[in-house]
Amino acid sequence: EVQLVESGGGLVQPGGSLRLSCAASGFTFSTSEMSWVRQAPGKGLEWISYISSGGSSKKYADSVTGRFTISRDNAKNSLYLQMDTLRAEDAAVYYCAREISGTMGDAFDIWGQGTLVTVSS
Amino acid sequence: DIQMTQSPSSVSASVGDRVTITCRASQGLSSWLAWYQQKPGKAPKLLIYGASILQRGVPSRFSGSGSGTDFTLTISSLQPEDFATYYCQQGNSFPFTFGPGTKVDIK
């Protein structure tokens, strides 16, 4: 079964850190481009970070640049998001998603179930 | 950054109705636009990519059209399971951006 499973969410104080993980199965993770997308409570979707299949290319939204770091371990079929200096506005459900890219543009065809991050003192 | 807008923000419709949602981009996207369906408490589901290519397994009552800056998602005959929020997303350039969403609810 094709699947992405996030973990690592929870309650953290403002200024704190959290590391999210995403375990992939059922497809060839090592050749897949991946992203993190978040959704604040009651709000829309926000793309926040991308990583190429080999990990050499990384992109970030302005809202998280300098605070969040995306990485991957293809040997472990895992994607990560290190989140530092967390702010109240980072509170959201965080999804990992597989990206399909090519001549028809980039889209996200496989999504995890999401992990909730709460930032509060 | 490319800004995405959607209209309407919400629509009330009945089973069997034809529903059309519009998405507009602040810059030309060629055909690099995707549509997603999201139900409460669930992850988004890809419906259409490349503006008009139906994702495998998605019912044929869903269709997409458009190019450049103006795009449309059409549900030809609304089914009970289609009541959800729909988002467009530009896949042309980083940062990828989503529209604000269109909620389709029961009239």
Short mmCIF file of N, CA, C and O in Angstrom, two decimals, chain A residues 37 39 43-47 50 59 95 99-100 103-109 111-112, chain B residues 1 31-32 34 36 38 42-44 46 49-50 53 55 87 89 91 94-96 98:
data_model
loop_
_atom_site.label_atom_id
_atom_site.label_comp_id
_atom_site.label_asym_id
_atom_site.label_seq_id
_atom_site.Cartn_x
_atom_site.Cartn_y
_atom_site.Cartn_z
N VAL A 37 3.63 20.52 3.54
CA VAL A 37 2.53 21.47 3.40
C VAL A 37 1.84 21.56 4.76
O VAL A 37 1.65 20.54 5.42
N GLN A 39 -1.36 23.37 7.37
CA GLN A 39 -2.70 23.94 7.38
C GLN A 39 -3.03 24.37 8.80
O GLN A 39 -3.22 23.53 9.68
N LYS A 43 -7.94 27.09 8.41
CA LYS A 43 -7.38 27.89 7.32
C LYS A 43 -7.08 27.01 6.11
O LYS A 43 -7.33 25.81 6.09
N GLY A 44 -6.50 27.64 5.09
CA GLY A 44 -6.17 26.94 3.87
C GLY A 44 -4.80 26.28 3.92
O GLY A 44 -4.14 26.22 4.96
N LEU A 45 -4.39 25.77 2.77
CA LEU A 45 -3.14 25.03 2.65
C LEU A 45 -1.98 25.97 2.32
O LEU A 45 -2.12 26.89 1.52
N GLU A 46 -0.83 25.71 2.94
CA GLU A 46 0.37 26.50 2.71
C GLU A 46 1.55 25.57 2.45
O GLU A 46 1.95 24.82 3.35
N TRP A 47 2.12 25.63 1.25
CA TRP A 47 3.35 24.90 0.98
C TRP A 47 4.49 25.56 1.75
O TRP A 47 4.60 26.79 1.75
N TYR A 50 10.40 22.05 0.10
CA TYR A 50 10.60 21.03 -0.94
C TYR A 50 12.02 20.49 -0.84
O TYR A 50 12.96 21.22 -0.48
N LYS A 59 14.04 23.94 -1.11
CA LYS A 59 13.35 25.22 -1.25
C LYS A 59 12.50 25.43 0.00
O LYS A 59 12.01 24.48 0.62
N TYR A 95 1.58 18.27 6.82
CA TYR A 95 1.49 17.12 5.94
C TYR A 95 2.80 16.96 5.15
O TYR A 95 3.35 17.95 4.67
N GLU A 99 5.62 14.64 -4.53
CA GLU A 99 5.42 15.56 -5.64
C GLU A 99 5.56 14.82 -6.96
O GLU A 99 6.46 14.01 -7.15
N ILE A 100 4.64 15.06 -7.86
CA ILE A 100 4.81 14.62 -9.24
C ILE A 100 5.18 15.84 -10.05
O ILE A 100 4.59 16.91 -9.89
N THR A 103 6.35 17.75 -17.36
CA THR A 103 5.91 18.73 -18.36
C THR A 103 4.56 19.35 -18.01
O THR A 103 4.18 20.36 -18.58
N MET A 104 3.83 18.73 -17.08
CA MET A 104 2.51 19.26 -16.71
C MET A 104 2.57 19.99 -15.38
O MET A 104 1.54 20.26 -14.77
N GLY A 105 3.76 20.34 -14.91
CA GLY A 105 3.88 21.08 -13.67
C GLY A 105 3.94 20.18 -12.46
O GLY A 105 3.88 18.97 -12.57
N ASP A 106 4.06 20.78 -11.31
CA ASP A 106 4.21 20.05 -10.06
C ASP A 106 2.89 19.97 -9.32
O ASP A 106 2.16 20.97 -9.21
N ALA A 107 2.60 18.79 -8.80
CA ALA A 107 1.40 18.58 -7.98
C ALA A 107 1.74 17.52 -6.94
O ALA A 107 2.78 16.86 -7.01
N PHE A 108 0.85 17.35 -5.97
CA PHE A 108 1.10 16.44 -4.86
C PHE A 108 0.09 15.30 -4.92
O PHE A 108 -1.10 15.51 -4.69
N ASP A 109 0.59 14.09 -5.22
CA ASP A 109 -0.34 12.98 -5.45
C ASP A 109 -0.50 12.04 -4.26
O ASP A 109 -1.46 11.28 -4.21
N TRP A 111 -0.38 12.01 0.03
CA TRP A 111 -0.32 12.82 1.24
C TRP A 111 -0.35 11.91 2.47
O TRP A 111 -1.01 10.88 2.47
N GLY A 112 0.33 12.34 3.51
CA GLY A 112 0.19 11.67 4.78
C GLY A 112 -1.09 12.11 5.47
O GLY A 112 -1.84 12.94 4.96
N ASP B 1 6.01 36.19 -5.85
CA ASP B 1 5.23 34.97 -5.68
C ASP B 1 3.93 35.06 -6.50
O ASP B 1 3.39 36.14 -6.71
N SER B 31 -0.18 25.41 -18.31
CA SER B 31 -1.21 24.49 -17.83
C SER B 31 -0.84 23.88 -16.49
O SER B 31 -1.34 22.83 -16.10
N TRP B 32 0.06 24.55 -15.77
CA TRP B 32 0.62 23.97 -14.55
C TRP B 32 -0.21 24.28 -13.33
O TRP B 32 0.20 25.00 -12.42
N ALA B 34 -3.14 22.46 -10.49
CA ALA B 34 -3.74 21.26 -9.92
C ALA B 34 -4.95 21.62 -9.07
O ALA B 34 -5.04 22.75 -8.56
N TYR B 36 -7.46 20.03 -5.82
CA TYR B 36 -7.54 19.09 -4.71
C TYR B 36 -8.92 19.18 -4.06
O TYR B 36 -9.53 20.25 -4.03
N GLN B 38 -10.66 18.37 -0.28
CA GLN B 38 -10.35 18.07 1.12
C GLN B 38 -11.63 17.99 1.93
O GLN B 38 -12.44 18.90 1.90
N LYS B 42 -9.35 15.40 7.10
CA LYS B 42 -8.63 14.51 6.17
C LYS B 42 -7.59 15.29 5.38
O LYS B 42 -7.65 16.51 5.26
N ALA B 43 -6.63 14.55 4.82
CA ALA B 43 -5.64 15.16 3.95
C ALA B 43 -6.26 15.51 2.60
O ALA B 43 -7.25 14.89 2.19
N PRO B 44 -5.71 16.48 1.92
CA PRO B 44 -6.18 16.78 0.56
C PRO B 44 -5.98 15.58 -0.36
O PRO B 44 -5.09 14.75 -0.15
N LEU B 46 -5.59 14.69 -4.51
CA LEU B 46 -5.38 15.24 -5.85
C LEU B 46 -6.47 14.77 -6.79
O LEU B 46 -6.72 13.57 -6.91
N TYR B 49 -4.39 17.43 -12.39
CA TYR B 49 -3.13 18.13 -12.55
C TYR B 49 -2.95 18.47 -14.01
O TYR B 49 -3.69 17.98 -14.87
N GLY B 50 -1.98 19.34 -14.29
CA GLY B 50 -1.81 19.77 -15.67
C GLY B 50 -3.07 20.44 -16.21
O GLY B 50 -3.35 20.36 -17.40
N ILE B 53 -5.81 17.04 -16.57
CA ILE B 53 -5.54 15.61 -16.52
C ILE B 53 -6.13 15.02 -15.24
O ILE B 53 -5.75 15.39 -14.13
N GLN B 55 -6.58 12.65 -12.30
CA GLN B 55 -5.75 11.71 -11.54
C GLN B 55 -6.42 10.34 -11.57
O GLN B 55 -7.65 10.20 -11.54
N TYR B 87 -9.41 23.13 -3.50
CA TYR B 87 -8.31 24.07 -3.61
C TYR B 87 -7.63 23.93 -4.97
O TYR B 87 -7.42 22.81 -5.45
N GLN B 89 -3.94 24.88 -7.00
CA GLN B 89 -2.53 25.03 -6.62
C GLN B 89 -1.71 25.22 -7.88
O GLN B 89 -1.85 24.45 -8.84
N GLY B 91 1.65 24.92 -9.93
CA GLY B 91 2.86 24.11 -9.92
C GLY B 91 3.87 24.63 -10.92
O GLY B 91 4.70 23.87 -11.45
N PHE B 94 8.39 27.92 -7.62
CA PHE B 94 8.46 28.07 -6.17
C PHE B 94 8.32 29.56 -5.80
O PHE B 94 8.81 30.41 -6.54
N PRO B 95 7.68 29.86 -4.70
CA PRO B 95 6.97 28.93 -3.80
C PRO B 95 5.63 28.51 -4.38
O PRO B 95 4.87 29.33 -4.90
N PHE B 96 5.36 27.21 -4.34
CA PHE B 96 4.06 26.75 -4.77
C PHE B 96 2.99 27.41 -3.91
O PHE B 96 3.17 27.55 -2.70
N PHE B 98 -1.36 27.90 -3.05
CA PHE B 98 -2.70 27.38 -3.15
C PHE B 98 -3.71 28.53 -3.17
O PHE B 98 -3.46 29.59 -2.60
#
